Amino acid sequence: MGDRHEKKIILTGLLELTEQGRNILSNAIEEYNTGSVKDFISHKISAMFAMVGICESFFRSSADIRDHVEDLFQLEEDWNKFLDRVDMSLKCDNNQSSVQLGDKMPGHITLTVARSGRLVKLGDYTGKGQMLLLVLLRHFA
């Protein structure tokens, strides 16, 4: 009986996660389609950060999430396709360089802390004799 109850909890959580993610993505697509790319990037794309907290809560509350994840994978694929579309728009509107895997990044690059909005320099986190795991969320500046 415990196994069945656990599966029901996981399935309910997965359905809620996917539904909330789809709502966030739908709202982002609508905002993107009705305004300028620059306005979307500057003011509206940050609403997509809500998905980070939703995923964190889901994964912390579920012990076994190996089954029934096709909807979540589809959401991930749709999410990435949308951001690829935004990327393509930016390439037309913007002359920013992109970072490739293995590139070294100079310490003077300004980054935005996603949770607080605080601006920091990459160099503030490097050269301290520790390993740094840096997650760069595409064009969320």
mmCIF file with all atom_site columns, C-alpha atoms in Angstrom:
data_model
loop_
_atom_site.group_PDB
_atom_site.id
_atom_site.type_symbol
_atom_site.label_atom_id
_atom_site.label_alt_id
_atom_site.label_comp_id
_atom_site.label_asym_id
_atom_site.label_entity_id
_atom_site.label_seq_id
_atom_site.pdbx_PDB_ins_code
_atom_site.Cartn_x
_atom_site.Cartn_y
_atom_site.Cartn_z
_atom_site.occupancy
_atom_site.B_iso_or_equiv
_atom_site.pdbx_formal_charge
_atom_site.auth_seq_id
_atom_site.auth_comp_id
_atom_site.auth_asym_id
_atom_site.auth_atom_id
_atom_site.pdbx_PDB_model_num
ATOM 1   C CA . MET A 1 1   ? 0.000  0.000  0.000   1.00 0.00 ? 1   MET A CA 1
ATOM 2   C CA . GLY A 1 2   ? 2.875  2.391  0.738   1.00 0.00 ? 2   GLY A CA 1
ATOM 3   C CA . ASP A 1 3   ? 4.250  1.895  -2.779  1.00 0.00 ? 3   ASP A CA 1
ATOM 4   C CA . ARG A 1 4   ? 0.896  2.756  -4.307  1.00 0.00 ? 4   ARG A CA 1
ATOM 5   C CA . HIS A 1 5   ? 0.541  5.866  -2.142  1.00 0.00 ? 5   HIS A CA 1
ATOM 6   C CA . GLU A 1 6   ? 4.102  6.946  -3.037  1.00 0.00 ? 6   GLU A CA 1
ATOM 7   C CA . LYS A 1 7   ? 3.376  6.537  -6.758  1.00 0.00 ? 7   LYS A CA 1
ATOM 8   C CA . LYS A 1 8   ? 0.205  8.588  -6.444  1.00 0.00 ? 8   LYS A CA 1
ATOM 9   C CA . ILE A 1 9   ? 2.130  11.377 -4.716  1.00 0.00 ? 9   ILE A CA 1
ATOM 10  C CA . ILE A 1 10  ? 4.816  11.308 -7.413  1.00 0.00 ? 10  ILE A CA 1
ATOM 11  C CA . LEU A 1 11  ? 2.279  11.317 -10.239 1.00 0.00 ? 11  LEU A CA 1
ATOM 12  C CA . THR A 1 12  ? 0.309  14.172 -8.676  1.00 0.00 ? 12  THR A CA 1
ATOM 13  C CA . GLY A 1 13  ? 3.513  16.168 -8.171  1.00 0.00 ? 13  GLY A CA 1
ATOM 14  C CA . LEU A 1 14  ? 4.648  15.464 -11.722 1.00 0.00 ? 14  LEU A CA 1
ATOM 15  C CA . LEU A 1 15  ? 1.310  16.563 -13.163 1.00 0.00 ? 15  LEU A CA 1
ATOM 16  C CA . GLU A 1 16  ? 1.415  19.786 -11.120 1.00 0.00 ? 16  GLU A CA 1
ATOM 17  C CA . LEU A 1 17  ? 5.033  20.436 -12.112 1.00 0.00 ? 17  LEU A CA 1
ATOM 18  C CA . THR A 1 18  ? 4.257  19.974 -15.795 1.00 0.00 ? 18  THR A CA 1
ATOM 19  C CA . GLU A 1 19  ? 1.079  22.065 -15.609 1.00 0.00 ? 19  GLU A CA 1
ATOM 20  C CA . GLN A 1 20  ? 2.825  24.932 -13.821 1.00 0.00 ? 20  GLN A CA 1
ATOM 21  C CA . GLY A 1 21  ? 5.726  24.750 -16.285 1.00 0.00 ? 21  GLY A CA 1
ATOM 22  C CA . ARG A 1 22  ? 3.362  24.832 -19.252 1.00 0.00 ? 22  ARG A CA 1
ATOM 23  C CA . ASN A 1 23  ? 1.575  27.871 -17.768 1.00 0.00 ? 23  ASN A CA 1
ATOM 24  C CA . ILE A 1 24  ? 4.876  29.707 -17.284 1.00 0.00 ? 24  ILE A CA 1
ATOM 25  C CA . LEU A 1 25  ? 5.982  28.817 -20.816 1.00 0.00 ? 25  LEU A CA 1
ATOM 26  C CA . SER A 1 26  ? 2.614  29.807 -22.341 1.00 0.00 ? 26  SER A CA 1
ATOM 27  C CA . ASN A 1 27  ? 2.730  33.175 -20.574 1.00 0.00 ? 27  ASN A CA 1
ATOM 28  C CA . ALA A 1 28  ? 6.320  33.734 -21.730 1.00 0.00 ? 28  ALA A CA 1
ATOM 29  C CA . ILE A 1 29  ? 5.433  32.881 -25.327 1.00 0.00 ? 29  ILE A CA 1
ATOM 30  C CA . GLU A 1 30  ? 2.456  35.257 -25.208 1.00 0.00 ? 30  GLU A CA 1
ATOM 31  C CA . GLU A 1 31  ? 4.594  38.060 -23.743 1.00 0.00 ? 31  GLU A CA 1
ATOM 32  C CA . TYR A 1 32  ? 7.291  37.417 -26.344 1.00 0.00 ? 32  TYR A CA 1
ATOM 33  C CA . ASN A 1 33  ? 4.817  37.424 -29.234 1.00 0.00 ? 33  ASN A CA 1
ATOM 34  C CA . THR A 1 34  ? 3.064  40.647 -28.160 1.00 0.00 ? 34  THR A CA 1
ATOM 35  C CA . GLY A 1 35  ? 6.066  42.856 -27.437 1.00 0.00 ? 35  GLY A CA 1
ATOM 36  C CA . SER A 1 36  ? 9.573  43.622 -28.532 1.00 0.00 ? 36  SER A CA 1
ATOM 37  C CA . VAL A 1 37  ? 12.419 41.172 -28.018 1.00 0.00 ? 37  VAL A CA 1
ATOM 38  C CA . LYS A 1 38  ? 14.363 43.752 -26.016 1.00 0.00 ? 38  LYS A CA 1
ATOM 39  C CA . ASP A 1 39  ? 11.401 44.400 -23.707 1.00 0.00 ? 39  ASP A CA 1
ATOM 40  C CA . PHE A 1 40  ? 10.895 40.673 -23.238 1.00 0.00 ? 40  PHE A CA 1
ATOM 41  C CA . ILE A 1 41  ? 14.569 40.072 -22.394 1.00 0.00 ? 41  ILE A CA 1
ATOM 42  C CA . SER A 1 42  ? 14.824 43.133 -20.138 1.00 0.00 ? 42  SER A CA 1
ATOM 43  C CA . HIS A 1 43  ? 11.593 42.835 -18.189 1.00 0.00 ? 43  HIS A CA 1
ATOM 44  C CA . LYS A 1 44  ? 9.567  39.710 -18.814 1.00 0.00 ? 44  LYS A CA 1
ATOM 45  C CA . ILE A 1 45  ? 11.869 36.706 -19.220 1.00 0.00 ? 45  ILE A CA 1
ATOM 46  C CA . SER A 1 46  ? 12.657 36.681 -15.487 1.00 0.00 ? 46  SER A CA 1
ATOM 47  C CA . ALA A 1 47  ? 9.178  35.225 -14.865 1.00 0.00 ? 47  ALA A CA 1
ATOM 48  C CA . MET A 1 48  ? 10.572 31.980 -16.267 1.00 0.00 ? 48  MET A CA 1
ATOM 49  C CA . PHE A 1 49  ? 12.853 31.742 -13.200 1.00 0.00 ? 49  PHE A CA 1
ATOM 50  C CA . ALA A 1 50  ? 9.814  30.570 -11.232 1.00 0.00 ? 50  ALA A CA 1
ATOM 51  C CA . MET A 1 51  ? 10.328 27.157 -12.822 1.00 0.00 ? 51  MET A CA 1
ATOM 52  C CA . VAL A 1 52  ? 13.614 26.728 -10.923 1.00 0.00 ? 52  VAL A CA 1
ATOM 53  C CA . GLY A 1 53  ? 11.838 26.908 -7.555  1.00 0.00 ? 53  GLY A CA 1
ATOM 54  C CA . ILE A 1 54  ? 8.974  24.727 -8.726  1.00 0.00 ? 54  ILE A CA 1
ATOM 55  C CA . CYS A 1 55  ? 11.398 22.026 -9.901  1.00 0.00 ? 55  CYS A CA 1
ATOM 56  C CA . GLU A 1 56  ? 13.421 22.256 -6.716  1.00 0.00 ? 56  GLU A CA 1
ATOM 57  C CA . SER A 1 57  ? 10.308 21.741 -4.576  1.00 0.00 ? 57  SER A CA 1
ATOM 58  C CA . PHE A 1 58  ? 9.168  18.823 -6.685  1.00 0.00 ? 58  PHE A CA 1
ATOM 59  C CA . PHE A 1 59  ? 12.484 16.984 -6.626  1.00 0.00 ? 59  PHE A CA 1
ATOM 60  C CA . ARG A 1 60  ? 12.894 17.495 -2.884  1.00 0.00 ? 60  ARG A CA 1
ATOM 61  C CA . SER A 1 61  ? 9.429  16.102 -2.131  1.00 0.00 ? 61  SER A CA 1
ATOM 62  C CA . SER A 1 62  ? 9.675  12.985 -4.309  1.00 0.00 ? 62  SER A CA 1
ATOM 63  C CA . ALA A 1 63  ? 11.833 10.000 -3.445  1.00 0.00 ? 63  ALA A CA 1
ATOM 64  C CA . ASP A 1 64  ? 11.570 8.139  -6.760  1.00 0.00 ? 64  ASP A CA 1
ATOM 65  C CA . ILE A 1 65  ? 10.892 10.017 -10.013 1.00 0.00 ? 65  ILE A CA 1
ATOM 66  C CA . ARG A 1 66  ? 12.087 7.535  -12.619 1.00 0.00 ? 66  ARG A CA 1
ATOM 67  C CA . ASP A 1 67  ? 8.652  6.618  -13.953 1.00 0.00 ? 67  ASP A CA 1
ATOM 68  C CA . HIS A 1 68  ? 6.127  8.713  -15.877 1.00 0.00 ? 68  HIS A CA 1
ATOM 69  C CA . VAL A 1 69  ? 8.353  11.617 -16.921 1.00 0.00 ? 69  VAL A CA 1
ATOM 70  C CA . GLU A 1 70  ? 7.528  11.842 -20.635 1.00 0.00 ? 70  GLU A CA 1
ATOM 71  C CA . ASP A 1 71  ? 5.445  15.001 -20.127 1.00 0.00 ? 71  ASP A CA 1
ATOM 72  C CA . LEU A 1 72  ? 8.295  16.617 -18.264 1.00 0.00 ? 72  LEU A CA 1
ATOM 73  C CA . PHE A 1 73  ? 10.733 15.728 -21.054 1.00 0.00 ? 73  PHE A CA 1
ATOM 74  C CA . GLN A 1 74  ? 8.321  17.160 -23.606 1.00 0.00 ? 74  GLN A CA 1
ATOM 75  C CA . LEU A 1 75  ? 8.051  20.360 -21.577 1.00 0.00 ? 75  LEU A CA 1
ATOM 76  C CA . GLU A 1 76  ? 11.843 20.575 -21.495 1.00 0.00 ? 76  GLU A CA 1
ATOM 77  C CA . GLU A 1 77  ? 11.981 20.162 -25.274 1.00 0.00 ? 77  GLU A CA 1
ATOM 78  C CA . ASP A 1 78  ? 9.269  22.822 -25.808 1.00 0.00 ? 78  ASP A CA 1
ATOM 79  C CA . TRP A 1 79  ? 11.042 25.134 -23.348 1.00 0.00 ? 79  TRP A CA 1
ATOM 80  C CA . ASN A 1 80  ? 14.343 24.798 -25.216 1.00 0.00 ? 80  ASN A CA 1
ATOM 81  C CA . LYS A 1 81  ? 12.699 25.315 -28.616 1.00 0.00 ? 81  LYS A CA 1
ATOM 82  C CA . PHE A 1 82  ? 11.165 28.547 -27.363 1.00 0.00 ? 82  PHE A CA 1
ATOM 83  C CA . LEU A 1 83  ? 14.486 29.805 -25.985 1.00 0.00 ? 83  LEU A CA 1
ATOM 84  C CA . ASP A 1 84  ? 16.187 28.825 -29.258 1.00 0.00 ? 84  ASP A CA 1
ATOM 85  C CA . ARG A 1 85  ? 13.622 31.020 -31.019 1.00 0.00 ? 85  ARG A CA 1
ATOM 86  C CA . VAL A 1 86  ? 14.450 33.888 -28.669 1.00 0.00 ? 86  VAL A CA 1
ATOM 87  C CA . ASP A 1 87  ? 18.162 33.267 -29.307 1.00 0.00 ? 87  ASP A CA 1
ATOM 88  C CA . MET A 1 88  ? 17.614 33.522 -33.054 1.00 0.00 ? 88  MET A CA 1
ATOM 89  C CA . SER A 1 89  ? 15.825 36.855 -32.577 1.00 0.00 ? 89  SER A CA 1
ATOM 90  C CA . LEU A 1 90  ? 18.685 38.166 -30.484 1.00 0.00 ? 90  LEU A CA 1
ATOM 91  C CA . LYS A 1 91  ? 21.247 37.284 -33.129 1.00 0.00 ? 91  LYS A CA 1
ATOM 92  C CA . CYS A 1 92  ? 19.425 39.595 -35.506 1.00 0.00 ? 92  CYS A CA 1
ATOM 93  C CA . ASP A 1 93  ? 19.030 42.404 -32.975 1.00 0.00 ? 93  ASP A CA 1
ATOM 94  C CA . ASN A 1 94  ? 22.261 42.110 -31.039 1.00 0.00 ? 94  ASN A CA 1
ATOM 95  C CA . ASN A 1 95  ? 25.992 41.922 -31.632 1.00 0.00 ? 95  ASN A CA 1
ATOM 96  C CA . GLN A 1 96  ? 26.828 40.216 -28.319 1.00 0.00 ? 96  GLN A CA 1
ATOM 97  C CA . SER A 1 97  ? 29.344 37.413 -28.410 1.00 0.00 ? 97  SER A CA 1
ATOM 98  C CA . SER A 1 98  ? 28.432 34.008 -27.125 1.00 0.00 ? 98  SER A CA 1
ATOM 99  C CA . VAL A 1 99  ? 30.330 31.706 -24.810 1.00 0.00 ? 99  VAL A CA 1
ATOM 100 C CA . GLN A 1 100 ? 31.195 28.257 -26.062 1.00 0.00 ? 100 GLN A CA 1
ATOM 101 C CA . LEU A 1 101 ? 32.023 25.147 -24.052 1.00 0.00 ? 101 LEU A CA 1
ATOM 102 C CA . GLY A 1 102 ? 35.631 25.339 -22.881 1.00 0.00 ? 102 GLY A CA 1
ATOM 103 C CA . ASP A 1 103 ? 35.962 29.104 -23.338 1.00 0.00 ? 103 ASP A CA 1
ATOM 104 C CA . LYS A 1 104 ? 37.782 31.046 -20.634 1.00 0.00 ? 104 LYS A CA 1
ATOM 105 C CA . MET A 1 105 ? 35.804 33.975 -19.354 1.00 0.00 ? 105 MET A CA 1
ATOM 106 C CA . PRO A 1 106 ? 37.479 37.192 -18.194 1.00 0.00 ? 106 PRO A CA 1
ATOM 107 C CA . GLY A 1 107 ? 36.870 38.287 -14.608 1.00 0.00 ? 107 GLY A CA 1
ATOM 108 C CA . HIS A 1 108 ? 35.498 41.711 -15.585 1.00 0.00 ? 108 HIS A CA 1
ATOM 109 C CA . ILE A 1 109 ? 32.297 40.223 -17.053 1.00 0.00 ? 109 ILE A CA 1
ATOM 110 C CA . THR A 1 110 ? 29.251 41.493 -15.175 1.00 0.00 ? 110 THR A CA 1
ATOM 111 C CA . LEU A 1 111 ? 26.698 38.870 -14.147 1.00 0.00 ? 111 LEU A CA 1
ATOM 112 C CA . THR A 1 112 ? 23.272 39.182 -12.539 1.00 0.00 ? 112 THR A CA 1
ATOM 113 C CA . VAL A 1 113 ? 22.511 37.015 -9.525  1.00 0.00 ? 113 VAL A CA 1
ATOM 114 C CA . ALA A 1 114 ? 19.189 35.433 -10.524 1.00 0.00 ? 114 ALA A CA 1
ATOM 115 C CA . ARG A 1 115 ? 17.702 35.262 -7.034  1.00 0.00 ? 115 ARG A CA 1
ATOM 116 C CA . SER A 1 116 ? 18.519 38.813 -5.948  1.00 0.00 ? 116 SER A CA 1
ATOM 117 C CA . GLY A 1 117 ? 19.047 40.761 -9.177  1.00 0.00 ? 117 GLY A CA 1
ATOM 118 C CA . ARG A 1 118 ? 22.378 41.979 -7.740  1.00 0.00 ? 118 ARG A CA 1
ATOM 119 C CA . LEU A 1 119 ? 25.155 42.698 -10.270 1.00 0.00 ? 119 LEU A CA 1
ATOM 120 C CA . VAL A 1 120 ? 28.515 41.016 -9.597  1.00 0.00 ? 120 VAL A CA 1
ATOM 121 C CA . LYS A 1 121 ? 31.783 40.530 -11.469 1.00 0.00 ? 121 LYS A CA 1
ATOM 122 C CA . LEU A 1 122 ? 32.810 37.021 -12.461 1.00 0.00 ? 122 LEU A CA 1
ATOM 123 C CA . GLY A 1 123 ? 36.192 37.725 -10.897 1.00 0.00 ? 123 GLY A CA 1
ATOM 124 C CA . ASP A 1 124 ? 34.492 38.055 -7.489  1.00 0.00 ? 124 ASP A CA 1
ATOM 125 C CA . TYR A 1 125 ? 34.000 34.289 -7.576  1.00 0.00 ? 125 TYR A CA 1
ATOM 126 C CA . THR A 1 126 ? 37.224 33.074 -9.186  1.00 0.00 ? 126 THR A CA 1
ATOM 127 C CA . GLY A 1 127 ? 40.862 32.806 -8.153  1.00 0.00 ? 127 GLY A CA 1
ATOM 128 C CA . LYS A 1 128 ? 40.124 31.841 -4.556  1.00 0.00 ? 128 LYS A CA 1
ATOM 129 C CA . GLY A 1 129 ? 41.618 28.349 -4.769  1.00 0.00 ? 129 GLY A CA 1
ATOM 130 C CA . GLN A 1 130 ? 38.198 26.704 -4.858  1.00 0.00 ? 130 GLN A CA 1
ATOM 131 C CA . MET A 1 131 ? 36.255 25.024 -7.610  1.00 0.00 ? 131 MET A CA 1
ATOM 132 C CA . LEU A 1 132 ? 33.377 27.070 -9.001  1.00 0.00 ? 132 LEU A CA 1
ATOM 133 C CA . LEU A 1 133 ? 30.201 25.648 -10.449 1.00 0.00 ? 133 LEU A CA 1
ATOM 134 C CA . LEU A 1 134 ? 28.637 28.457 -12.425 1.00 0.00 ? 134 LEU A CA 1
ATOM 135 C CA . VAL A 1 135 ? 25.219 28.011 -14.015 1.00 0.00 ? 135 VAL A CA 1
ATOM 136 C CA . LEU A 1 136 ? 24.733 30.446 -16.853 1.00 0.00 ? 136 LEU A CA 1
ATOM 137 C CA . LEU A 1 137 ? 21.095 30.861 -17.771 1.00 0.00 ? 137 LEU A CA 1
ATOM 138 C CA . ARG A 1 138 ? 20.989 31.948 -21.365 1.00 0.00 ? 138 ARG A CA 1
ATOM 139 C CA . HIS A 1 139 ? 20.415 35.639 -21.999 1.00 0.00 ? 139 HIS A CA 1
ATOM 140 C CA . PHE A 1 140 ? 18.583 36.295 -18.749 1.00 0.00 ? 140 PHE A CA 1
ATOM 141 C CA . ALA A 1 141 ? 20.493 39.515 -18.246 1.00 0.00 ? 141 ALA A CA 1
#
